């Protein structure tokens, strides 16, 4: 179970969540060259562009109901941009009654008229299944690719996302990266943020942290808040004093400009003593400032702070409740964790499920997709194990997929297990390997062990000892003892790497530093076959290894391979 902080707190999985969900927006094109009355007259006399400009002015004055009137007029007069923007009002319920079907109709009309931004927006609705009978990710991807070819950067980012998670197209990180690069080159902040994540996580090979940092900075400069947060967190987590000072300066500058996200981030630095001495009073004040400015993530951070670090638990819970009701998935998730663990609240699994469900169902867009993923990731095991809800492994898989798509590493690992074992889905070793490797890249070391074993044995993927070697090495370096054990096996038998018995033994010993039957199986087998070994004692140890699932220990015979797979 994960307790979720906001971006200003400690990372949830040890790695930045970088892949955000699709986002739409209403662009305001303000014109100061015409009077409002003149624009209105030109609109009613038949000028679709004038209607669009008039609507922009009403939106700038926070009158979406009046804007909707002029956008409808402009759309009827042939302005595809008016149709697109009216669709956005229907999608969000601004100035009109929310109506996803009407939004889809307007986006399609605008897209058919050649408006590539509307094609992107229509793709979003199709992939989310909003305003249509059922999701259609295949058609959505076609729309994204078409709009991307017309130089709509956001569509390029969305096309890349589909390739990254395998939605509507086969999973392909290389093609995803190509689309992210194009999106970033077109000035799309989300595309730059996505691309930074590819380099930070090493999805195409070696990690390139300096490039990732530069891209997060570019994303931030393009006005994307999540890019600013990731840039700050990259600086904060680098360990270099000068980077932490830069992170503090960035957050301070944003907060001084009354940016609620900046105040939230600065509060996190004071809360955890990163780049500045810990000061809980300042942290509380900054969280409060962020919350007072209307940022619900700031309210969730304030509520969690009060619940865990003060004696104002009741106030903290009420703030979290309000944040959850106002649509912040972090607040819902944090309440779910409190009730699931009985921490500062009575233990109540049913209530925990209710809060996790609210967070998982949230459609708050790209700014909080990571937090939706965590709520879904915490919800899925309840359905998998039948706790407080009827057991439904198929539903657990569906919820877990949403969590994994939003970069919740533990959910990706669990999906690998479900597909490998055929729980809630048909057995699919190829998909299991994909999910295990994704968990590995997102910071779950045992995902590296399982993905490596898939490649070592050729289960669902081409047999590739060299790739297995690199996955085991990544996992071992990140703390997976099973990865160390399996890496030792490759060295012992010269698979994917030159044989090196001393290196094999060193890795087996490292794996066995925290004794456990699976962790020590490789070392016990090696010792068993040494002439001066105490075979009677080792037979007893190997019997324990056998009972724990090490099949080669059962025969106590030198195996061709004695690699092990981690389980949830």
XYZ file of C-alpha atoms in Angstrom:
568
model
C 0.000 0.000 0.000
C 1.361 3.402 -0.921
C 0.604 6.642 0.890
C 0.635 9.316 -1.726
C 2.175 12.725 -1.255
C 1.902 15.421 -3.850
C 4.788 16.114 -6.178
C 6.318 18.266 -3.477
C 6.711 15.244 -1.213
C 8.733 12.089 -1.572
C 8.257 10.251 -4.892
C 5.864 7.339 -4.693
C 7.862 4.799 -6.672
C 11.360 6.195 -6.503
C 11.030 7.680 -9.962
C 9.269 10.609 -11.504
C 5.935 9.874 -13.031
C 6.302 11.430 -16.436
C 3.739 10.079 -18.726
C 0.636 12.221 -18.447
C -2.822 11.575 -19.840
C -4.340 13.396 -22.763
C -5.296 17.000 -22.155
C -7.657 19.370 -23.853
C -7.955 23.108 -23.463
C -9.871 26.114 -24.676
C -7.394 28.501 -26.257
C -8.272 32.136 -25.784
C -7.383 34.251 -28.790
C -7.878 37.797 -27.575
C -7.951 40.687 -29.991
C -7.679 44.257 -28.923
C -8.138 45.742 -32.373
C -11.946 45.709 -32.417
C -14.574 46.903 -29.978
C -16.874 44.346 -28.428
C -19.927 45.920 -30.060
C -18.206 45.900 -33.448
C -17.277 42.239 -33.114
C -20.821 41.329 -32.090
C -22.249 43.153 -35.091
C -19.827 41.472 -37.477
C -20.700 38.105 -35.931
C -24.448 38.521 -36.417
C -23.920 39.854 -39.929
C -22.289 36.580 -40.866
C -18.619 36.572 -39.821
C -17.672 33.293 -38.158
C -14.229 34.612 -37.175
C -15.822 37.627 -35.445
C -18.076 35.259 -33.471
C -15.018 33.347 -32.355
C -13.301 36.560 -31.212
C -16.411 37.725 -29.389
C -16.569 34.407 -27.531
C -12.920 34.812 -26.538
C -13.677 38.101 -24.879
C -16.608 36.641 -22.968
C -14.446 33.744 -21.807
C -11.784 36.184 -20.665
C -14.468 37.875 -18.566
C -15.571 34.494 -17.128
C -18.908 34.454 -18.976
C -18.902 31.022 -20.673
C -22.707 31.112 -21.111
C -22.445 34.171 -23.366
C -19.385 32.709 -25.076
C -21.394 29.582 -25.934
C -23.998 31.681 -27.773
C -21.402 33.260 -30.027
C -19.466 30.031 -30.549
C -22.691 28.336 -31.672
C -23.326 31.191 -34.091
C -19.756 31.003 -35.371
C -19.954 27.252 -35.814
C -23.190 27.596 -37.798
C -21.442 30.178 -39.967
C -18.666 27.775 -40.846
C -15.942 28.558 -38.277
C -14.355 25.196 -37.473
C -12.551 26.744 -34.509
C -15.876 27.909 -33.076
C -17.198 24.356 -33.391
C -14.124 22.990 -31.623
C -14.305 25.445 -28.772
C -18.041 24.946 -28.342
C -17.323 21.226 -28.111
C -14.884 21.937 -25.284
C -17.574 23.849 -23.397
C -19.947 20.895 -23.708
C -17.214 18.495 -22.628
C -16.477 20.510 -19.470
C -20.017 21.760 -18.789
C -18.986 25.429 -18.961
C -21.850 27.776 -19.828
C -23.881 24.824 -21.066
C -25.102 21.541 -19.630
C -22.339 18.956 -19.869
C -23.007 16.722 -22.859
C -20.200 14.468 -24.084
C -22.201 13.288 -27.095
C -22.706 16.898 -28.219
C -18.988 17.535 -27.719
C -18.097 14.534 -29.913
C -20.467 15.738 -32.640
C -18.919 19.206 -32.631
C -15.339 17.909 -32.571
C -16.109 15.604 -35.491
C -17.686 18.458 -37.463
C -14.633 20.640 -36.861
C -12.195 17.828 -37.622
C -13.979 17.014 -40.884
C -13.581 20.687 -41.823
C -9.808 20.349 -41.470
C -9.232 21.567 -37.920
C -6.384 19.328 -36.717
C -6.736 20.444 -33.068
C -10.333 19.206 -33.187
C -9.128 15.870 -34.578
C -6.897 15.599 -31.525
C -9.814 16.468 -29.226
C -12.052 13.921 -30.949
C -9.330 11.313 -30.506
C -9.295 12.045 -26.788
C -13.040 11.459 -26.511
C -12.799 8.200 -28.468
C -9.919 6.782 -26.467
C -11.668 7.648 -23.197
C -15.035 6.348 -24.400
C -16.763 9.660 -23.716
C -19.837 10.554 -25.747
C -19.627 7.294 -27.712
C -20.965 3.784 -27.165
C -17.537 2.312 -26.415
C -13.875 3.367 -26.526
C -12.227 3.202 -29.935
C -8.463 3.537 -29.406
C -7.673 2.400 -32.963
C -9.610 5.254 -34.576
C -8.297 7.622 -31.897
C -4.717 6.781 -32.831
C -5.484 7.416 -36.503
C -6.845 10.836 -35.582
C -3.807 11.643 -33.437
C -1.419 10.647 -36.212
C -3.371 12.683 -38.771
C -3.344 15.774 -36.550
C 0.331 15.257 -35.747
C 1.131 15.201 -39.466
C -0.619 18.599 -39.626
C 1.816 19.897 -36.967
C -0.474 19.755 -33.938
C 2.045 19.092 -31.192
C -0.438 17.840 -28.621
C -1.657 15.198 -31.062
C 1.943 14.011 -31.509
C 2.258 13.656 -27.734
C -0.998 11.692 -27.603
C 0.041 9.413 -30.469
C 3.272 8.745 -28.624
C 1.415 7.918 -25.446
C -0.652 5.288 -27.259
C 2.502 3.620 -28.559
C 4.045 3.765 -25.109
C 1.181 1.921 -23.400
C 0.048 -0.197 -26.361
C -3.428 1.299 -26.717
C -4.887 0.994 -30.223
C -1.444 0.042 -31.513
C 1.265 -2.432 -30.464
C 3.453 -1.175 -27.625
C 6.538 0.400 -29.181
C 8.751 2.672 -27.079
C 10.877 3.647 -30.071
C 7.882 4.989 -32.017
C 6.545 6.630 -28.867
C 9.847 8.465 -28.513
C 9.732 9.616 -32.150
C 6.311 11.153 -31.578
C 7.420 12.770 -28.321
C 10.404 14.303 -30.090
C 8.149 15.740 -32.780
C 5.707 17.074 -30.179
C 8.526 18.785 -28.286
C 10.002 20.250 -31.484
C 6.562 21.740 -32.205
C 6.616 23.493 -28.851
C 4.314 21.178 -26.910
C 5.254 21.178 -23.218
C 3.645 17.808 -22.554
C 5.643 16.244 -25.397
C 8.879 17.611 -23.906
C 7.853 16.237 -20.507
C 7.156 12.796 -22.008
C 10.482 12.800 -23.828
C 12.323 13.748 -20.646
C 10.786 10.717 -18.948
C 12.072 8.416 -21.700
C 15.605 9.646 -21.079
C 15.261 9.690 -17.304
C 13.997 6.118 -17.113
C 16.283 4.752 -19.828
C 13.389 3.276 -21.792
C 15.545 2.942 -24.896
C 18.745 1.920 -23.145
C 21.107 4.036 -21.089
C 19.615 6.680 -18.815
C 20.419 10.260 -19.868
C 19.669 12.344 -16.804
C 21.242 15.582 -18.043
C 19.097 15.492 -21.186
C 16.054 14.681 -19.090
C 16.704 17.681 -16.839
C 17.073 19.999 -19.844
C 13.836 18.726 -21.365
C 11.915 19.157 -18.110
C 13.215 22.718 -18.027
C 11.998 23.257 -21.597
C 8.609 21.767 -20.712
C 8.389 24.193 -17.805
C 9.373 27.151 -20.008
C 6.524 26.183 -22.349
C 4.087 26.644 -19.485
C 3.480 23.052 -18.441
C 3.223 22.860 -14.631
C 4.028 19.152 -14.412
C 7.204 19.836 -16.372
C 8.146 22.461 -13.772
C 7.471 19.993 -10.974
C 9.524 17.266 -12.644
C 12.350 19.701 -13.329
C 12.331 20.760 -9.696
C 12.220 17.187 -8.437
C 15.046 16.164 -10.769
C 17.146 18.972 -9.330
C 16.102 18.080 -5.802
C 16.907 14.386 -6.183
C 20.245 14.779 -7.947
C 22.021 14.980 -4.595
C 24.229 17.835 -5.790
C 24.038 20.817 -3.382
C 23.974 23.288 -6.275
C 21.012 21.476 -7.885
C 19.061 21.483 -4.631
C 19.739 25.175 -4.252
C 18.486 25.714 -7.789
C 15.340 23.751 -6.939
C 14.784 25.936 -3.899
C 15.304 29.071 -5.981
C 12.882 27.884 -8.662
C 10.139 27.062 -6.154
C 10.704 30.311 -4.253
C 10.478 32.358 -7.443
C 7.231 30.670 -8.483
C 5.673 31.127 -5.049
C 6.745 34.787 -4.874
C 4.698 35.251 -8.048
C 1.712 33.738 -6.186
C 1.883 30.553 -8.234
C 0.071 27.958 -6.062
C 2.068 25.092 -7.579
C 5.303 26.888 -6.677
C 4.102 27.340 -3.097
C 3.161 23.663 -2.937
C 6.606 22.619 -4.152
C 8.362 25.007 -1.792
C 6.303 23.660 1.091
C 7.505 20.173 0.211
C 11.143 21.280 0.305
C 10.707 22.791 3.777
C 8.671 19.777 4.898
C 11.413 17.309 3.967
C 14.492 19.469 4.414
C 15.646 19.315 0.815
C 17.825 22.196 -0.307
C 16.887 24.030 2.878
C 16.683 23.281 6.599
C 13.492 21.486 7.653
C 10.902 23.985 8.865
C 7.470 22.488 9.465
C 5.905 25.838 10.327
C 6.932 27.255 6.946
C 5.843 24.054 5.222
C 2.383 24.326 6.772
C 2.066 27.999 5.824
C 3.069 27.299 2.218
C 0.679 24.360 1.894
C -2.035 26.637 3.295
C -1.179 29.377 0.784
C -1.365 26.892 -2.074
C -4.706 25.566 -0.823
C -6.139 29.052 -0.276
C -5.263 29.864 -3.895
C -7.595 27.064 -4.996
C -5.081 24.302 -5.778
C -6.697 21.136 -4.465
C -3.355 19.289 -4.494
C -2.174 21.932 -2.051
C -5.207 21.207 0.125
C -4.445 17.481 0.031
C -0.856 18.147 1.081
C -2.070 20.392 3.886
C -4.565 17.776 5.054
C -1.956 15.021 5.040
C 0.524 17.257 6.853
C -1.983 18.082 9.607
C -3.046 14.459 9.922
C 0.457 13.054 10.283
C 2.551 15.818 11.810
C 0.262 17.688 14.169
C -2.426 16.928 16.710
C -5.032 18.492 14.400
C -6.090 15.179 12.906
C -9.779 16.104 12.646
C -8.971 19.284 10.730
C -6.616 17.369 8.454
C -9.254 14.756 7.673
C -11.890 17.388 6.914
C -9.506 19.161 4.507
C -8.748 15.855 2.769
C -12.481 15.128 2.527
C -13.107 18.506 0.916
C -10.199 18.088 -1.519
C -11.521 14.675 -2.526
C -15.029 16.037 -3.054
C -13.580 18.911 -5.105
C -12.041 16.391 -7.495
C -8.467 15.868 -6.275
C -7.534 12.169 -6.563
C -4.603 12.637 -4.169
C -6.997 13.585 -1.387
C -9.219 10.575 -2.135
C -6.249 8.216 -2.253
C -4.772 9.504 0.998
C -8.092 9.054 2.772
C -8.279 5.527 1.382
C -4.852 4.710 2.760
C -5.743 6.101 6.187
C -8.856 3.912 6.421
C -7.149 0.854 4.949
C -4.372 0.994 7.538
C -6.387 2.321 10.475
C -3.883 5.153 10.774
C -5.458 8.127 12.618
C -8.865 6.647 11.713
C -10.754 3.425 12.496
C -9.720 0.648 10.120
C -12.476 0.341 7.521
C -11.763 -1.580 4.303
C -15.130 -0.745 2.724
C -14.593 2.950 3.277
C -11.045 2.666 1.928
C -12.391 1.064 -1.255
C -14.898 3.888 -1.620
C -12.168 6.544 -1.486
C -9.807 4.644 -3.772
C -12.665 4.249 -6.254
C -13.347 7.997 -6.219
C -9.715 8.730 -6.902
C -9.469 6.108 -9.627
C -12.638 7.303 -11.387
C -11.424 10.907 -11.490
C -11.144 12.508 -14.946
C -9.087 15.485 -13.904
C -6.779 15.415 -16.950
C -3.040 15.504 -17.285
C -2.275 17.560 -14.185
C -3.197 14.715 -11.858
C -3.011 11.536 -13.951
C -0.209 10.212 -11.757
C -2.423 10.507 -8.694
C -5.301 8.734 -10.451
C -2.844 5.926 -11.206
C -1.906 5.519 -7.549
C -5.549 5.411 -6.439
C -6.290 2.758 -9.077
C -3.178 0.844 -8.059
C -4.345 0.764 -4.451
C -7.876 -0.247 -5.482
C -7.018 -3.184 -7.771
C -5.807 -5.600 -5.021
C -9.159 -5.326 -3.225
C -10.900 -6.814 -6.276
C -8.087 -9.280 -6.913
C -8.307 -10.681 -3.364
C -12.005 -10.064 -2.681
C -11.502 -7.735 0.295
C -14.603 -5.626 1.118
C -15.856 -6.263 -2.444
C -16.754 -9.424 -4.369
C -13.633 -11.048 -5.784
C -13.306 -10.098 -9.455
C -9.888 -10.724 -10.981
C -10.924 -9.466 -14.417
C -11.967 -6.151 -12.876
C -8.712 -6.070 -10.925
C -6.806 -6.393 -14.204
C -8.804 -3.585 -15.846
C -8.217 -1.278 -12.884
C -4.553 -2.268 -12.745
C -4.126 -1.424 -16.419
C -5.357 2.108 -15.769
C -2.908 2.384 -12.879
C -0.014 1.066 -14.936
C -0.825 3.392 -17.839
C -0.413 6.218 -15.358
C 3.000 4.927 -14.241
C 2.157 3.205 -10.960
C 4.995 0.692 -10.957
C 3.507 -1.786 -8.469
C 0.412 -2.135 -10.661
C 2.563 -2.915 -13.707
C 4.330 -5.644 -11.722
C 1.027 -7.124 -10.537
C -0.283 -7.136 -14.124
C 2.783 -9.080 -15.182
C 1.934 -11.666 -12.546
C -1.746 -11.803 -13.559
C -0.914 -12.345 -17.232
C 1.810 -14.872 -16.416
C -0.495 -16.915 -14.182
C -3.662 -16.367 -16.222
C -5.622 -14.746 -13.396
C -8.544 -12.669 -14.650
C -7.160 -12.937 -18.189
C -5.901 -15.637 -20.516
C -2.253 -16.532 -19.980
C -0.069 -14.294 -22.105
C 3.676 -14.547 -21.480
C 4.437 -11.777 -23.982
C 2.243 -9.260 -22.159
C 3.586 -10.489 -18.828
C 7.124 -9.743 -20.019
C 6.065 -6.271 -21.222
C 4.473 -5.415 -17.887
C 7.410 -6.752 -15.881
C 9.842 -4.693 -17.951
C 7.677 -1.607 -17.572
C 7.661 -2.141 -13.795
C 11.448 -2.450 -13.947
C 11.812 0.866 -15.799
C 9.436 2.562 -13.376
C 11.557 1.559 -10.396
C 10.351 -1.864 -9.175
C 13.586 -3.919 -9.096
C 11.915 -7.354 -8.979
C 10.229 -6.406 -12.264
C 13.748 -6.493 -13.739
C 14.244 -10.019 -12.344
C 11.039 -11.309 -13.925
C 11.519 -9.510 -17.247
C 15.080 -10.800 -17.372
C 13.924 -14.351 -16.772
C 11.401 -14.045 -19.594
C 14.227 -13.176 -21.985
C 16.586 -15.785 -20.535
C 14.040 -18.562 -21.046
C 12.322 -17.121 -24.126
C 8.890 -17.037 -22.487
C 6.679 -14.899 -24.738
C 9.693 -13.031 -26.126
C 12.726 -14.038 -28.217
C 15.370 -15.802 -26.157
C 18.050 -13.210 -25.460
C 20.619 -13.870 -22.722
C 22.329 -10.517 -23.321
C 19.121 -8.587 -22.698
C 18.434 -10.770 -19.681
C 21.916 -9.893 -18.402
C 21.235 -6.154 -18.603
C 17.826 -6.474 -16.938
C 19.261 -8.574 -14.105
C 22.114 -6.101 -13.709
C 19.699 -3.156 -13.492
C 17.574 -5.012 -10.956
C 20.531 -6.110 -8.848
C 21.938 -2.579 -8.759
C 18.510 -1.323 -7.675
C 18.291 -3.809 -4.799
C 16.537 -6.892 -6.199
C 18.213 -9.890 -4.551
C 16.532 -12.240 -7.032
C 18.113 -10.249 -9.848
C 21.498 -10.671 -8.173
C 20.893 -14.420 -7.873
C 19.861 -14.727 -11.518
C 22.760 -12.570 -12.659
C 25.084 -14.879 -10.757
C 23.618 -17.804 -12.664
C 24.488 -16.166 -16.001
C 28.080 -15.642 -14.874
C 28.329 -19.186 -13.552
C 27.195 -20.721 -16.846
C 28.542 -18.120 -19.284
C 25.126 -17.097 -20.605
C 25.108 -13.669 -22.254
C 28.412 -12.876 -20.575
C 31.822 -14.630 -20.350
C 31.892 -17.291 -17.645
C 33.281 -15.951 -14.363
C 32.847 -18.223 -11.341
C 34.295 -15.720 -8.872
C 31.842 -13.055 -10.043
C 29.028 -15.612 -9.884
C 29.907 -16.478 -6.309
C 30.122 -12.803 -5.316
C 26.642 -12.204 -6.731
C 25.217 -15.292 -5.031
C 26.657 -14.073 -1.737
C 25.194 -10.620 -2.285
C 21.780 -12.182 -2.951
C 22.086 -14.156 0.273
C 23.019 -11.162 2.434
C 19.385 -11.155 3.560
C 18.818 -14.887 4.017
C 15.747 -16.398 2.484
C 15.309 -19.679 0.589
C 14.912 -18.059 -2.840
C 17.634 -15.490 -2.248
C 20.203 -18.128 -1.322
C 19.329 -20.941 -3.720
C 22.158 -20.174 -6.166
C 24.784 -19.969 -3.430
C 23.611 -23.202 -1.803
C 23.761 -25.076 -5.111
C 27.260 -23.785 -5.861
C 28.463 -24.715 -2.368
C 26.805 -28.128 -2.605
C 28.912 -29.067 -5.621
C 32.206 -27.973 -4.111
C 34.295 -30.908 -2.917
C 34.982 -29.482 0.537
C 31.394 -28.518 1.241
C 29.384 -29.828 4.170
C 26.910 -31.727 2.034
C 24.675 -32.835 4.897
C 24.141 -29.269 6.067
C 23.627 -28.027 2.533
C 21.111 -30.776 1.805
C 18.970 -29.384 4.612
C 19.267 -25.866 3.187
C 18.445 -27.069 -0.314
C 15.372 -28.838 1.020
C 14.169 -25.469 2.324
C 14.968 -23.910 -1.051
C 13.009 -26.671 -2.782
C 9.989 -26.110 -0.543
C 10.170 -22.405 -1.353
C 9.988 -23.043 -5.096
C 13.575 -23.431 -6.319
C 13.073 -26.434 -8.616
C 16.799 -27.077 -9.154
C 17.290 -27.367 -5.427
C 14.745 -30.209 -5.446
C 17.076 -32.384 -7.477
C 20.295 -30.974 -5.983
C 21.876 -31.453 -9.419
C 23.794 -28.740 -11.328
C 21.070 -27.144 -13.482
C 21.357 -25.538 -16.877
C 19.872 -22.514 -15.224
C 18.426 -21.932 -11.804
C 16.963 -18.484 -12.191
C 14.056 -17.436 -10.077
C 10.904 -15.379 -10.623
C 9.537 -12.939 -8.098
C 5.866 -12.944 -7.111
C 3.738 -10.071 -5.826
